[in-house]
Every structure is written in C-alpha cells, then in structure tokens.
Short mmCIF file of C-alpha atoms in Angstrom, two decimals:
data_model
loop_
_atom_site.label_atom_id
_atom_site.label_comp_id
_atom_site.label_asym_id
_atom_site.label_seq_id
_atom_site.Cartn_x
_atom_site.Cartn_y
_atom_site.Cartn_z
CA UNK S 62 -48.75 90.47 28.42
CA UNK S 63 -49.95 94.08 28.39
CA UNK S 64 -47.32 96.71 27.65
CA UNK S 65 -47.28 100.33 28.76
CA UNK S 66 -45.43 102.75 26.51
CA UNK S 67 -45.42 106.34 25.36
CA UNK S 68 -47.81 106.95 22.52
CA UNK S 69 -46.42 108.39 19.29
CA UNK S 70 -47.77 111.58 17.76
CA UNK S 71 -49.24 109.62 14.84
CA UNK S 72 -50.98 107.09 17.05
CA UNK S 73 -52.17 109.89 19.31
CA UNK S 74 -53.88 111.63 16.42
CA UNK S 75 -55.47 108.37 15.27
CA UNK S 76 -56.87 107.54 18.70
CA UNK S 77 -58.22 111.07 19.18
CA UNK S 78 -59.95 110.93 15.78
CA UNK S 79 -61.53 107.55 16.55
CA UNK S 80 -62.67 108.86 19.92
CA UNK S 81 -64.39 111.84 18.29
CA UNK S 82 -66.08 109.67 15.64
CA UNK S 83 -67.33 107.15 18.19
CA UNK S 84 -68.63 109.59 20.77
CA UNK S 85 -69.71 112.40 18.51
CA UNK S 86 -67.91 114.89 20.73
CA UNK S 87 -64.60 114.83 22.54
CA UNK S 88 -64.96 115.76 26.18
CA UNK S 89 -62.21 117.13 28.38
CA UNK S 90 -62.21 113.77 30.19
CA UNK S 91 -61.69 111.82 26.93
CA UNK S 92 -58.79 113.91 25.63
CA UNK S 93 -55.40 112.16 25.49
CA UNK S 94 -52.47 114.46 25.99
CA UNK S 95 -49.13 114.12 24.21
CA UNK S 96 -46.75 111.83 26.12
CA UNK S 97 -49.58 110.16 28.08
CA UNK S 98 -49.01 106.49 28.85
CA UNK S 99 -51.46 104.13 27.18
CA UNK S 100 -51.91 100.35 27.33
CA UNK S 101 -51.22 98.42 24.13
CA UNK S 102 -51.22 94.65 23.61
CA UNK S 103 -48.62 93.16 21.28
CA UNK S 104 -48.32 89.38 20.92
CA UNK S 105 -46.27 89.18 17.72
CA UNK S 106 -43.41 86.64 17.72
CA UNK S 107 -39.85 87.91 17.98
CA UNK S 108 -37.59 86.34 15.36
CA UNK S 109 -33.88 85.78 16.05
CA UNK S 110 -31.22 83.59 14.49
CA UNK S 111 -28.75 80.96 15.71
CA UNK S 112 -25.95 79.06 13.97
CA UNK S 113 -22.79 77.09 14.75
CA UNK S 114 -24.70 75.00 17.30
CA UNK S 115 -22.18 72.79 19.05
CA UNK S 116 -24.34 72.39 22.16
CA UNK S 117 -27.10 74.34 23.87
CA UNK S 118 -25.26 73.90 27.15
CA UNK S 119 -24.41 77.54 28.02
CA UNK S 120 -21.27 76.61 29.95
CA UNK S 121 -19.83 74.41 27.22
CA UNK S 122 -20.68 76.23 23.98
CA UNK S 123 -17.94 77.92 21.99
CA UNK S 124 -20.47 79.65 19.75
CA UNK S 125 -21.17 83.34 20.39
CA UNK S 126 -24.45 82.89 18.49
CA UNK S 127 -25.56 80.15 20.91
CA UNK S 128 -24.38 82.22 23.88
CA UNK S 129 -26.58 85.17 22.84
CA UNK S 130 -29.70 82.96 22.75
CA UNK S 131 -28.92 81.03 25.93
CA UNK S 132 -28.56 84.35 27.79
CA UNK S 133 -32.30 84.83 27.22
CA UNK S 134 -33.10 81.53 28.96
CA UNK S 135 -30.48 81.62 31.69
CA UNK S 136 -29.53 84.26 34.23
CA UNK S 137 -26.18 85.02 35.92
CA UNK S 138 -25.39 86.07 39.47
CA UNK S 139 -24.59 89.54 38.11
CA UNK S 140 -24.79 91.42 34.86
CA UNK S 141 -23.14 94.74 34.03
CA UNK S 142 -24.74 98.04 33.13
CA UNK S 143 -23.72 100.30 30.24
CA UNK S 144 -20.95 101.78 32.42
CA UNK S 145 -19.53 98.39 33.39
CA UNK S 146 -20.87 98.44 36.94
CA UNK S 147 -22.06 95.13 38.38
CA UNK S 148 -25.84 94.72 38.70
CA UNK S 149 -27.26 91.87 40.82
CA UNK S 150 -29.49 89.41 38.95
CA UNK S 151 -29.71 86.15 40.88
CA UNK S 152 -27.58 87.78 43.56
CA UNK S 153 -29.14 90.02 46.18
CA UNK S 154 -25.95 91.61 47.54
CA UNK S 155 -22.27 90.82 48.06
CA UNK S 156 -19.20 91.52 50.19
CA UNK S 157 -15.54 91.68 49.13
CA UNK S 158 -12.61 90.53 51.22
CA UNK S 159 -10.01 93.19 52.01
CA UNK S 160 -7.20 91.03 50.58
CA UNK S 161 -8.91 90.62 47.18
CA UNK S 162 -8.99 86.83 47.45
CA UNK S 163 -12.72 86.20 47.86
CA UNK S 164 -16.27 87.46 47.31
CA UNK S 165 -19.31 86.39 49.32
CA UNK S 166 -22.61 86.48 47.41
CA UNK S 167 -26.04 86.62 49.03
CA UNK S 168 -28.69 85.10 46.73
CA UNK S 169 -32.28 86.05 45.96
CA UNK S 170 -34.82 83.81 47.67
CA UNK S 171 -37.87 84.24 45.41
CA UNK S 172 -36.46 82.64 42.26
CA UNK S 173 -37.70 79.43 40.66
CA UNK S 174 -36.37 77.35 37.82
CA UNK S 175 -38.51 76.80 34.75
CA UNK S 176 -39.52 73.40 36.16
CA UNK S 177 -40.88 75.09 39.30
CA UNK S 178 -38.13 74.05 41.69
CA UNK S 179 -36.50 76.64 43.96
CA UNK S 180 -33.14 78.24 43.15
CA UNK S 181 -30.55 77.82 45.94
CA UNK S 182 -26.81 78.05 46.64
CA UNK S 183 -26.51 74.37 45.67
CA UNK S 184 -27.23 75.39 42.07
CA UNK S 185 -24.46 77.99 42.15
CA UNK S 186 -21.97 75.50 43.56
CA UNK S 187 -23.02 72.93 40.94
CA UNK S 188 -22.56 75.53 38.19
CA UNK S 189 -19.11 76.50 39.46
CA UNK S 190 -18.03 72.86 39.61
CA UNK S 191 -19.01 72.39 35.95
CA UNK S 192 -17.60 75.76 34.90
CA UNK S 193 -14.15 75.00 36.27
CA UNK S 194 -13.83 71.96 34.01
CA UNK S 195 -15.53 73.46 30.96
CA UNK S 196 -13.88 74.56 27.72
CA UNK S 197 -16.54 77.06 26.67
CA UNK S 198 -16.65 80.84 26.36
CA UNK S 199 -16.53 81.40 30.13
CA UNK S 200 -13.31 79.44 30.64
CA UNK S 201 -11.23 82.57 31.30
CA UNK S 202 -13.39 83.42 34.30
CA UNK S 203 -13.14 79.86 35.59
CA UNK S 204 -9.34 80.05 35.44
CA UNK S 205 -9.39 82.76 38.12
CA UNK S 206 -11.46 80.72 40.60
CA UNK S 207 -9.67 78.50 43.14
CA UNK S 208 -12.52 77.17 45.27
CA UNK S 209 -16.11 77.82 46.35
CA UNK S 210 -18.55 76.76 49.00
CA UNK S 211 -22.21 77.14 49.96
CA UNK S 212 -22.28 78.85 53.35
CA UNK S 213 -26.06 78.46 53.52
CA UNK S 214 -28.97 77.87 51.14
CA UNK S 215 -28.77 81.53 50.11
CA UNK S 216 -25.07 82.37 50.44
CA UNK S 217 -21.97 81.35 48.47
CA UNK S 218 -18.30 82.21 48.93
CA UNK S 219 -16.00 82.21 45.90
CA UNK S 220 -12.22 82.14 46.46
CA UNK S 221 -9.78 83.32 43.77
CA UNK S 222 -6.40 82.08 42.56
CA UNK S 223 -4.90 85.59 42.81
CA UNK S 224 -6.14 88.76 44.51
CA UNK S 225 -8.52 90.74 42.30
CA UNK S 226 -10.41 94.02 42.37
CA UNK S 227 -14.21 93.67 42.63
CA UNK S 228 -14.78 90.31 40.95
CA UNK S 229 -18.57 90.55 40.66
CA UNK S 230 -18.56 91.95 37.07
CA UNK S 231 -16.91 88.64 36.11
CA UNK S 232 -19.72 86.56 37.64
CA UNK S 233 -21.81 86.91 34.50
CA UNK S 234 -21.81 83.25 33.47
CA UNK S 235 -25.21 81.47 33.34
CA UNK S 236 -26.28 79.61 36.47
CA UNK S 237 -27.63 76.12 35.74
CA UNK S 238 -29.79 73.89 37.92
CA UNK S 239 -28.16 71.15 39.97
CA UNK S 240 -30.99 68.93 38.66
CA UNK S 241 -29.94 69.49 35.05
CA UNK S 242 -29.15 66.41 33.01
CA UNK S 243 -25.66 67.69 32.20
CA UNK S 244 -23.97 66.83 28.94
CA UNK S 245 -21.68 68.59 26.50
CA UNK S 246 -23.19 67.46 23.20
CA UNK S 247 -26.13 68.53 21.07
CA UNK S 248 -28.66 66.62 23.19
CA UNK S 249 -28.53 69.12 26.07
CA UNK S 250 -31.95 70.59 26.95
CA UNK S 251 -31.79 74.15 28.37
CA UNK S 252 -33.66 74.97 31.60
CA UNK S 253 -32.98 78.27 33.34
CA UNK S 254 -34.56 80.97 35.48
CA UNK S 255 -34.87 83.73 32.84
CA UNK S 256 -37.83 85.56 31.34
CA UNK S 257 -38.09 82.92 28.57
CA UNK S 258 -38.09 79.13 28.77
CA UNK S 259 -37.05 76.60 26.15
CA UNK S 260 -40.19 75.07 24.61
CA UNK S 261 -39.19 73.00 21.58
CA UNK S 262 -36.64 72.38 18.87
CA UNK S 263 -37.06 71.22 15.30
CA UNK S 264 -34.63 70.98 12.41
CA UNK S 265 -35.24 74.60 11.48
CA UNK S 266 -35.99 76.50 14.68
CA UNK S 267 -36.02 76.75 18.46
CA UNK S 268 -39.14 78.04 20.20
CA UNK S 269 -38.86 80.00 23.43
CA UNK S 270 -41.99 80.82 25.39
CA UNK S 271 -42.53 83.47 28.08
CA UNK S 272 -41.79 82.27 31.60
CA UNK S 273 -45.08 83.11 33.31
CA UNK S 274 -43.57 82.31 36.70
CA UNK S 275 -40.69 84.74 36.30
CA UNK S 276 -39.95 86.93 39.30
CA UNK S 277 -39.08 89.95 37.10
CA UNK S 278 -41.16 93.09 36.66
CA UNK S 279 -42.74 92.25 33.28
CA UNK S 280 -43.53 89.03 31.46
CA UNK S 281 -43.87 89.13 27.70
CA UNK S 282 -46.82 87.80 25.67
CA UNK S 283 -44.50 87.14 22.73
CA UNK S 284 -42.87 83.90 21.78
CA UNK S 285 -39.34 83.96 20.43
CA UNK S 286 -38.75 81.99 17.24
CA UNK S 287 -35.04 81.28 16.83
CA UNK S 288 -34.30 80.26 13.26
CA UNK S 289 -31.47 77.74 12.83
CA UNK S 290 -29.24 79.10 10.08
CA UNK S 291 -26.19 77.89 8.22
CA UNK S 292 -23.82 80.68 9.26
CA UNK S 293 -23.49 84.39 9.97
CA UNK S 294 -23.91 85.32 6.32
CA UNK S 295 -27.25 83.51 6.23
CA UNK S 296 -28.30 85.41 9.35
CA UNK S 297 -27.38 88.73 7.75
CA UNK S 298 -29.39 87.85 4.64
CA UNK S 299 -32.38 86.80 6.73
CA UNK S 300 -32.26 90.09 8.64
CA UNK S 301 -32.13 92.13 5.46
CA UNK S 302 -35.35 90.52 4.17
CA UNK S 303 -37.17 91.00 7.51
CA UNK S 304 -37.01 87.34 8.56
CA UNK S 305 -35.07 88.32 11.70
CA UNK S 306 -35.89 91.26 13.94
CA UNK S 307 -32.40 91.76 15.37
CA UNK S 308 -28.87 90.44 14.92
CA UNK S 309 -25.42 91.23 16.26
CA UNK S 310 -22.25 92.30 14.48
CA UNK S 311 -21.04 88.70 14.77
CA UNK S 312 -23.50 88.06 11.93
CA UNK S 313 -23.58 91.42 10.15
CA UNK S 314 -20.16 93.08 10.25
CA UNK S 315 -20.77 96.79 9.70
CA UNK S 316 -17.19 97.27 8.49
CA UNK S 317 -17.89 95.16 5.38
CA UNK S 318 -21.71 95.08 5.06
CA UNK S 319 -24.55 97.55 5.00
CA UNK S 320 -27.78 96.58 6.81
CA UNK S 321 -31.23 97.11 5.34
CA UNK S 322 -32.71 100.58 5.14
CA UNK S 323 -34.12 102.13 8.32
CA UNK S 324 -32.49 99.61 10.65
CA UNK S 325 -31.03 101.09 13.80
CA UNK S 326 -27.93 100.14 15.71
CA UNK S 327 -26.72 100.20 19.29
CA UNK S 328 -23.02 99.90 20.04
CA UNK S 329 -21.30 97.96 22.82
CA UNK S 330 -17.65 98.46 23.73
CA UNK S 331 -16.38 94.88 23.82
CA UNK S 332 -13.84 93.41 26.24
CA UNK S 333 -11.29 92.86 23.43
CA UNK S 334 -8.31 95.19 23.81
CA UNK S 335 -5.81 95.70 20.97
CA UNK S 336 -2.35 96.68 22.21
CA UNK S 337 1.34 96.98 21.35
CA UNK S 338 3.44 94.74 23.57
CA UNK S 339 7.09 95.40 24.44
CA UNK S 340 9.83 92.93 25.31
CA UNK S 341 11.11 94.80 28.36
CA UNK S 342 14.26 92.65 28.42
CA UNK S 343 15.22 94.09 25.02
CA UNK S 344 13.77 97.61 24.96
CA UNK S 345 14.91 99.99 27.74
CA UNK S 346 12.25 101.88 29.66
CA UNK S 347 12.83 105.28 28.01
CA UNK S 348 12.70 103.76 24.53
CA UNK S 349 9.28 102.34 25.42
CA UNK S 350 8.11 105.66 26.83
CA UNK S 351 9.28 107.44 23.67
CA UNK S 352 7.47 104.92 21.47
CA UNK S 353 4.21 105.55 23.31
CA UNK S 354 4.52 109.29 22.67
CA UNK S 355 5.26 108.75 18.96
CA UNK S 356 2.22 106.52 18.28
CA UNK S 357 -1.16 108.19 17.64
CA UNK S 358 -3.68 105.56 18.77
CA UNK S 359 -6.68 107.61 17.65
CA UNK S 360 -5.26 107.90 14.13
CA UNK S 361 -4.58 104.15 14.05
CA UNK S 362 -8.14 103.41 15.16
CA UNK S 363 -9.69 105.63 12.50
CA UNK S 364 -7.42 104.69 9.60
CA UNK S 365 -6.61 101.03 10.22
CA UNK S 366 -9.59 99.74 12.25
CA UNK S 367 -12.24 101.82 10.42
CA UNK S 368 -13.25 103.54 13.65
CA UNK S 369 -14.72 100.34 15.11
CA UNK S 370 -13.41 100.85 18.60
CA UNK S 371 -12.67 103.28 21.42
CA UNK S 372 -9.14 104.51 22.24
CA UNK S 373 -7.88 103.34 25.63
CA UNK S 374 -5.15 104.36 28.06
CA UNK S 375 -5.49 101.28 30.27
CA UNK S 376 -6.95 97.79 30.27
CA UNK S 377 -10.15 99.10 31.88
CA UNK S 378 -12.94 99.21 29.31
CA UNK S 379 -13.20 102.89 28.23
CA UNK S 380 -17.00 102.78 28.62
CA UNK S 381 -16.61 101.80 32.29
CA UNK S 382 -17.34 104.07 35.23
CA UNK S 383 -13.84 103.23 36.51
CA UNK S 384 -11.99 104.24 33.34
CA UNK S 385 -9.57 107.15 33.66
CA UNK S 386 -7.89 108.96 30.80
CA UNK S 387 -4.21 109.32 31.57
CA UNK S 388 -1.89 112.09 30.44
CA UNK S 389 1.79 111.29 30.80
CA UNK S 390 2.69 114.98 30.75
CA UNK S 391 5.05 114.25 27.86
CA UNK S 392 4.74 115.25 24.20
CA UNK S 393 6.70 114.86 20.95
CA UNK S 394 9.36 117.30 22.18
CA UNK S 395 10.33 114.75 24.84
CA UNK S 396 10.98 111.87 22.41
CA UNK S 397 14.57 112.91 21.64
CA UNK S 398 15.32 113.55 25.31
CA UNK S 399 14.06 110.12 26.40
CA UNK S 400 15.98 108.25 23.70
CA UNK S 401 19.18 110.19 24.36
CA UNK S 402 18.94 109.22 28.04
CA UNK S 403 19.56 105.67 26.83
CA UNK S 404 22.82 106.73 25.13
CA UNK S 405 21.58 107.28 21.58
CA UNK S 406 22.47 110.18 19.28
CA UNK S 407 20.63 111.18 16.13
CA UNK S 408 22.30 111.12 12.71
CA UNK S 409 20.43 111.89 9.50
CA UNK S 410 17.09 111.45 11.25
CA UNK S 411 17.91 108.07 12.86
CA UNK S 412 19.12 107.36 16.38
CA UNK S 413 22.40 105.43 16.75
CA UNK S 414 24.28 104.01 19.70
CA UNK S 415 27.83 102.70 19.19
CA UNK S 416 27.20 102.76 15.46
CA UNK S 417 24.05 100.64 15.67
CA UNK S 418 20.65 102.08 14.70
CA UNK S 419 17.75 102.09 17.15
CA UNK S 420 16.01 99.18 15.51
CA UNK S 421 13.37 96.60 16.33
CA UNK S 422 10.83 94.30 14.74
CA UNK S 423 7.06 94.59 15.15
CA UNK S 424 5.73 91.03 15.23
CA UNK S 425 2.22 90.39 13.89
CA UNK S 426 0.23 87.41 12.61
CA UNK S 427 -0.12 87.66 8.84
CA UNK S 428 -3.63 86.19 8.72
CA UNK S 429 -5.14 89.27 10.40
CA UNK S 430 -5.18 92.12 7.87
CA UNK S 431 -6.23 94.77 10.38
CA UNK S 432 -3.39 93.94 12.75
CA UNK S 433 -0.89 93.93 9.88
CA UNK S 434 -2.09 97.41 8.91
CA UNK S 435 -1.77 98.53 12.54
CA UNK S 436 1.80 97.19 12.65
CA UNK S 437 2.63 99.10 9.46
CA UNK S 438 1.14 102.30 10.89
CA UNK S 439 3.20 101.87 14.07
CA UNK S 440 6.33 101.29 12.00
CA UNK S 441 5.69 104.50 10.06
CA UNK S 442 5.12 106.51 13.25
CA UNK S 443 8.21 105.18 15.01
CA UNK S 444 10.47 105.65 12.01
CA UNK S 445 9.28 109.24 11.66
CA UNK S 446 10.47 109.74 15.26
CA UNK S 447 13.98 108.40 14.54
CA UNK S 448 13.56 104.65 15.01
CA UNK S 449 14.50 102.09 12.37
CA UNK S 450 11.74 99.54 12.80
CA UNK S 451 10.32 96.89 10.51
CA UNK S 452 7.25 94.64 10.43
CA UNK S 453 7.54 90.87 10.87
CA UNK S 454 4.31 89.35 9.54
CA UNK S 455 4.41 85.60 10.23
CA UNK S 456 1.98 82.69 10.46
CA UNK S 457 -0.24 82.53 13.53
CA UNK S 458 1.55 79.46 14.88
CA UNK S 459 4.96 81.14 14.56
CA UNK S 460 3.54 84.34 16.06
CA UNK S 461 2.35 82.48 19.20
CA UNK S 462 5.54 80.43 19.45
CA UNK S 463 7.78 83.52 19.27
CA UNK S 464 5.77 85.41 21.90
CA UNK S 465 5.84 82.42 24.26
CA UNK S 466 9.61 82.04 23.78
CA UNK S 467 10.31 85.80 24.20
CA UNK S 468 11.65 85.97 20.62
CA UNK S 469 10.37 89.44 19.73
CA UNK S 470 11.02 93.14 20.22
CA UNK S 471 7.41 94.35 19.95
CA UNK S 472 4.17 92.67 18.92
CA UNK S 473 0.65 93.75 18.02
CA UNK S 474 -1.73 91.73 20.16
CA UNK S 475 -5.32 91.42 21.27
CA UNK S 476 -6.65 90.10 24.56
CA UNK S 477 -10.01 89.58 26.21
CA UNK S 478 -9.69 91.62 29.38
CA UNK S 479 -11.45 90.90 32.64
CA UNK S 480 -14.62 92.82 33.39
CA UNK S 481 -13.47 93.61 36.93
CA UNK S 482 -11.92 97.00 36.07
CA UNK S 483 -8.30 95.89 36.37
CA UNK S 484 -6.06 98.69 35.01
CA UNK S 485 -3.06 96.35 34.76
CA UNK S 486 -4.37 93.32 32.86
CA UNK S 487 -1.81 90.68 31.84
CA UNK S 488 0.89 91.89 34.26
CA UNK S 489 -0.38 91.39 37.81
CA UNK S 490 0.47 87.71 38.03
CA UNK S 491 3.83 86.05 38.51
CA UNK S 492 4.32 85.50 34.77
CA UNK S 493 3.61 87.69 31.75
CA UNK S 494 4.36 88.03 28.06
CA UNK S 495 6.62 91.06 28.45
CA UNK S 496 9.46 89.88 30.75
CA UNK S 497 8.19 92.53 33.11
CA UNK S 498 8.92 92.76 36.83
CA UNK S 499 5.49 93.21 38.39
CA UNK S 500 6.63 93.92 41.96
CA UNK S 501 5.88 97.64 42.02
CA UNK S 502 2.59 97.40 40.14
CA UNK S 503 1.39 94.51 42.32
CA UNK S 504 1.95 96.70 45.38
CA UNK S 505 -0.16 99.47 43.84
CA UNK S 506 -2.90 97.00 42.88
CA UNK S 507 -3.50 96.31 46.58
CA UNK S 508 -5.13 99.75 46.76
CA UNK S 509 -8.02 98.32 44.67
CA UNK S 510 -8.78 95.23 46.74
CA UNK S 511 -11.98 95.26 48.76
CA UNK S 512 -12.87 98.79 47.61
CA UNK S 513 -16.50 99.52 46.69
CA UNK S 514 -16.48 103.32 46.99
CA UNK S 515 -16.17 104.60 43.43
CA UNK S 516 -14.22 107.76 44.20
CA UNK S 517 -11.68 105.83 46.25
CA UNK S 518 -11.43 103.23 43.49
CA UNK S 519 -10.82 105.83 40.76
CA UNK S 520 -8.09 107.46 42.83
CA UNK S 521 -6.40 104.08 43.22
CA UNK S 522 -6.70 103.45 39.46
CA UNK S 523 -4.93 106.75 38.78
CA UNK S 524 -2.05 105.71 41.05
CA UNK S 525 -1.77 102.34 39.29
CA UNK S 526 -1.71 104.02 35.88
CA UNK S 527 0.99 106.45 36.96
CA UNK S 528 3.19 103.53 37.99
CA UNK S 529 2.33 101.74 34.73
CA UNK S 530 3.36 104.62 32.47
CA UNK S 531 6.64 105.31 34.30
CA UNK S 532 7.73 101.82 33.18
CA UNK S 533 5.24 100.60 30.52
CA UNK S 534 5.25 96.90 29.53
CA UNK S 535 2.71 97.51 26.75
CA UNK S 536 0.68 100.27 25.13
CA UNK S 537 -3.14 99.93 25.10
CA UNK S 538 -4.42 101.09 21.70
CA UNK S 539 -8.20 100.60 21.65
CA UNK S 540 -11.10 98.38 22.64
CA UNK S 541 -13.07 96.91 19.75
CA UNK S 542 -16.77 97.67 19.51
CA UNK S 543 -19.68 95.34 18.77
CA UNK S 544 -23.16 96.18 17.55
CA UNK S 545 -26.72 94.98 17.86
CA UNK S 546 -28.78 95.88 14.79
CA UNK S 547 -32.58 96.08 14.98
CA UNK S 548 -35.35 96.35 12.41
CA UNK S 549 -36.78 99.88 12.20
CA UNK S 550 -40.10 98.65 13.65
CA UNK S 551 -38.57 97.28 16.88
CA UNK S 552 -39.30 99.46 19.92
CA UNK S 553 -38.91 99.20 23.68
CA UNK S 554 -35.18 98.50 23.34
CA UNK S 555 -32.78 99.12 26.20
CA UNK S 556 -29.05 99.61 25.70
CA UNK S 557 -27.51 96.15 25.23
CA UNK S 558 -24.51 95.29 27.39
CA UNK S 559 -21.42 93.20 27.03
CA UNK S 560 -22.91 89.94 28.32
CA UNK S 561 -26.51 90.50 27.25
CA UNK S 562 -26.91 91.44 23.57
CA UNK S 563 -30.72 91.10 23.69
CA UNK S 564 -31.14 92.82 27.03
CA UNK S 565 -34.75 93.18 28.25
CA UNK S 566 -36.10 91.41 25.18
CA UNK S 567 -39.30 90.72 27.15
CA UNK S 568 -40.12 94.44 26.79
CA UNK S 569 -39.76 94.67 23.01
CA UNK S 570 -42.76 95.62 20.88
CA UNK S 571 -43.24 96.39 17.19
CA UNK S 572 -44.44 99.29 15.03
CA UNK S 573 -44.67 99.52 11.28
CA UNK S 574 -42.95 102.31 9.37
CA UNK S 575 -45.97 104.62 9.84
CA UNK S 576 -45.76 104.42 13.61
CA UNK S 577 -48.73 102.10 14.05
CA UNK S 578 -48.63 98.90 16.00
CA UNK S 579 -47.74 96.11 13.61
CA UNK S 580 -45.97 92.80 13.21
CA UNK S 581 -42.30 92.24 12.48
CA UNK S 582 -42.93 92.19 8.73
CA UNK S 583 -44.34 95.71 8.86
CA UNK S 584 -47.93 94.56 8.41
CA UNK S 585 -50.58 96.55 10.25
CA UNK S 586 -52.44 94.61 12.89
#
C-alpha cells in the first residue's frame, strides 16, 4: 500500500538536500513546500498483543483483549464517532419507528467476506440468532432485542423488548458470515469483512494480513503480528521494550503504571458509569435531593478515582453529542430547607426527627478499593451536611444479595450503560434496583423515540433530566475513562472510539525518534 501523509520539517529538509545534491541545482519546479503531501511506502509489521484467549469467536469471547483484535477482522452494522454518534459501517442507512420498538437497517451492497462471498441480510440475521444465545461481551445488547427479520437481501428489521431511543449506536457487535463454521471453543477460525483477514495462528502469535478486496478507502501494506501473551502484565512489559506498538489500559493501567518514555496516549470515555443508588422506599425525595447537593462528584473523581473519568449528570456518556449538563438550581443553602421539609430539625449539627438521627448506610463491596474510598468520601460529605451516615463494606456476594433484596439505604455501584444516549438508564423498565416508580419518567422518555434531529433530541433529554432530578432514584458520579497507548514512532492515528480501540489501523505508519521513516523498533529504513 502507498500512504499519503504530511511531510515533517525534518524529512522536508532531507528531501530538499538530496534533491539539490542529485540535480546540482534546485529549480522552482523541484521545490517542496512545507505541508505538501508526499507519497511514502511503509510495509513494516504492526505488533499488537492478545491474552486470555477463550475463543476467537467475537460473539462468544469474554476477553476484552480478544475483542480488540477481532474488531480489526470483523465489522459491525454501525460504529460510533468520538461524540457517540452512530456511523454506518456495514449499514448504508436506517429508519426508526416512532414508538421506539424497532429499527430498520439498509445494508451496503458492495461488501464481500474474506472468502469472496457476498455480504447480505442473511448474515445479519444469522449473527443476531447467535448473539441472542451468546454469553459474551455483547450479551447486554442481545438482551434488548426481541426479534428480527430479513425484509430483503439488503434490509433487516430489528424489534426491541422495550421502546428505546435511537438504537443504532448499540448495533456495534461484529457481523459474522452465515457460512461460518460456528463454535464457542478455541478452534473457531475468524472470517470477517474488515480491512484485515485472519491468516494463521501458531503457539506464539496470530498473523493478520491486509484484505486486498476490502471496499474501504485504503488498504494497508502492513501485516499485523499479534503476540500471544500470558496476561496484561506481560503485554505491558512487551510494550515497554518496543515489542508491541500499541496497547490499551486493560493491559497498562495508567493509575498504577508508567509507560515507556515518549509514548503517547489517547483517551476514551468508557460506557461504565459509577453512581450512588438510593432506596427510594426508605429515603424520602427531599433527603435524596439534599444528598445530591451535598456530594461533590468532581472532588470524588479527582481524589478517590485519581481523575480517571469524566463527571456526569446523567447516564448519557459525557463525551456524547447528546449529553447535557444539568443544574438543579439548588445549592448548599437549600440542604437544610429540603431536609426540614421532611420533618427533621437540626441539633448539634445533626438532623433529628422524633428523636432519631437522619441516618443511613452506604453499601459497597469491600473487594473494590476505589469504591470503598468513594463511599467514605460520600459519608464524609453527607455527615458534614448534618446526616449521620456510615459505610457498610461487605463481600461482593453479600453486596449483590442485599441490593437484589432491597436491603440497603444507599449503595455505590457501577453499570455498563447503553450507547443509545438514554438519560434514564436502569429505571425505564418495569423493574429497577431503587424501588422507583418509573411512570412519570417513562412518559417523558417517549419524547426521545423515533427522533433523529439532534436539537429536538437534546431538548427532550433536558425535559427527562428535569423530571429525573425532581425525584432522583440515583446520583450519577462519573464515567470511567480508558486509554490506548502508542509508541512514540506510531503515526497516522485517528481518535479511538468505545468499540474500536485500534480504529483505522490500516492507516498507521511509523517514524523513528528523529522523524524519519523507520520500523517499529526505531531503526531507520
């Protein structure tokens, strides 16, 4: 493959000098101006890592490491951009039903599988049938799908269990061929439609080769060598000695490790939301509203989660185009007023009602140090506001059992939210963790169904959030962030996204530390 890229100042000077030496005199025609596009060939292998291989079946794997590699081979109906908007991949276009119960997807017609066969709606239907019985990383999406059908060879309709806002950002699971020899064990052989195809596997590596028949705009000349490693620590070590060209924060956790010198990092806001849940059957509405005012989520993020996240006011990813900051209009001066409306009076800095202090436990699983620290920070903030709270750090099994049996006052939790910009995650169904009556919020959610105009959608989100904060069942704290870390010599990178850590890997090329074209070990070519 031939790559076109902007020439660096160093390379520019080198080329101009060589031109003068070769021709004896630089003419006006020969001169290369700064920023001019030049053609450079780069065929060096890209080195990545993989571990925890349960299966290479992208629908069945529970390994994030395997998922990252399979996303190079396979393609979804849609991906998302850096602002969380859906971007068609194998889809051409789509239409949403006004009731939020279905999405109709029109498929691209010029796509072929790596074996040369044509991609059709039958492949999508086959994928959905396997997805709905899978236990892999895409299971949460499958749980929302009720039925599906191929309307034609290039059109599929997907029907949902419950009405949803635009569901296309959730259709990011890999599409597999209906001719695939499907299995769930380690013998599965990948075969997708992506820019790279699976070539071979040995005991130490997987080899991916460029898909020369790919319909995309550029096909790489590079192979990808995926080294099979013991675990994430081994991947981090391999990256730090230049054996890998890029890794994710699943392997190299920036909160506990420092990458090699001159590496560079791009951050993704993940779909994992950390929150404080309320038992609405125990805590009156104004007590919950007062608690939200008393808790400084930004301070908690910085001090207890080491800044590895983004504060959030709703369950919409804060990097999304649909995200809206929400101001309740209340401040610390309103805390006393809200609590007193529930019949409490303050004595010696603590609120009492009928001689009983405003108390409550903050449930948290003891095996998660960050969450325990968050619970302690919340306790401190609430007690400073006149509460008398305490932390209940218990085993994970007891933590889950008590939440499921409604045996809690508050709990620190984390959930993987849907990508479909739902501002009321966890509370729009008939059942929820918070003993919360969803009637009013469900009515507001109807404003989001079938809406594709972004301004109209944002206005509807604001109305949903207003209803949410008048009677809050939980308090969003922050969304965790993930990272992709690259060697300093890796260029041509585009911003990675939530479901595509190695986005546009077919466009990567390498330079050594002096700015000259080189291989991934920094050797000049």
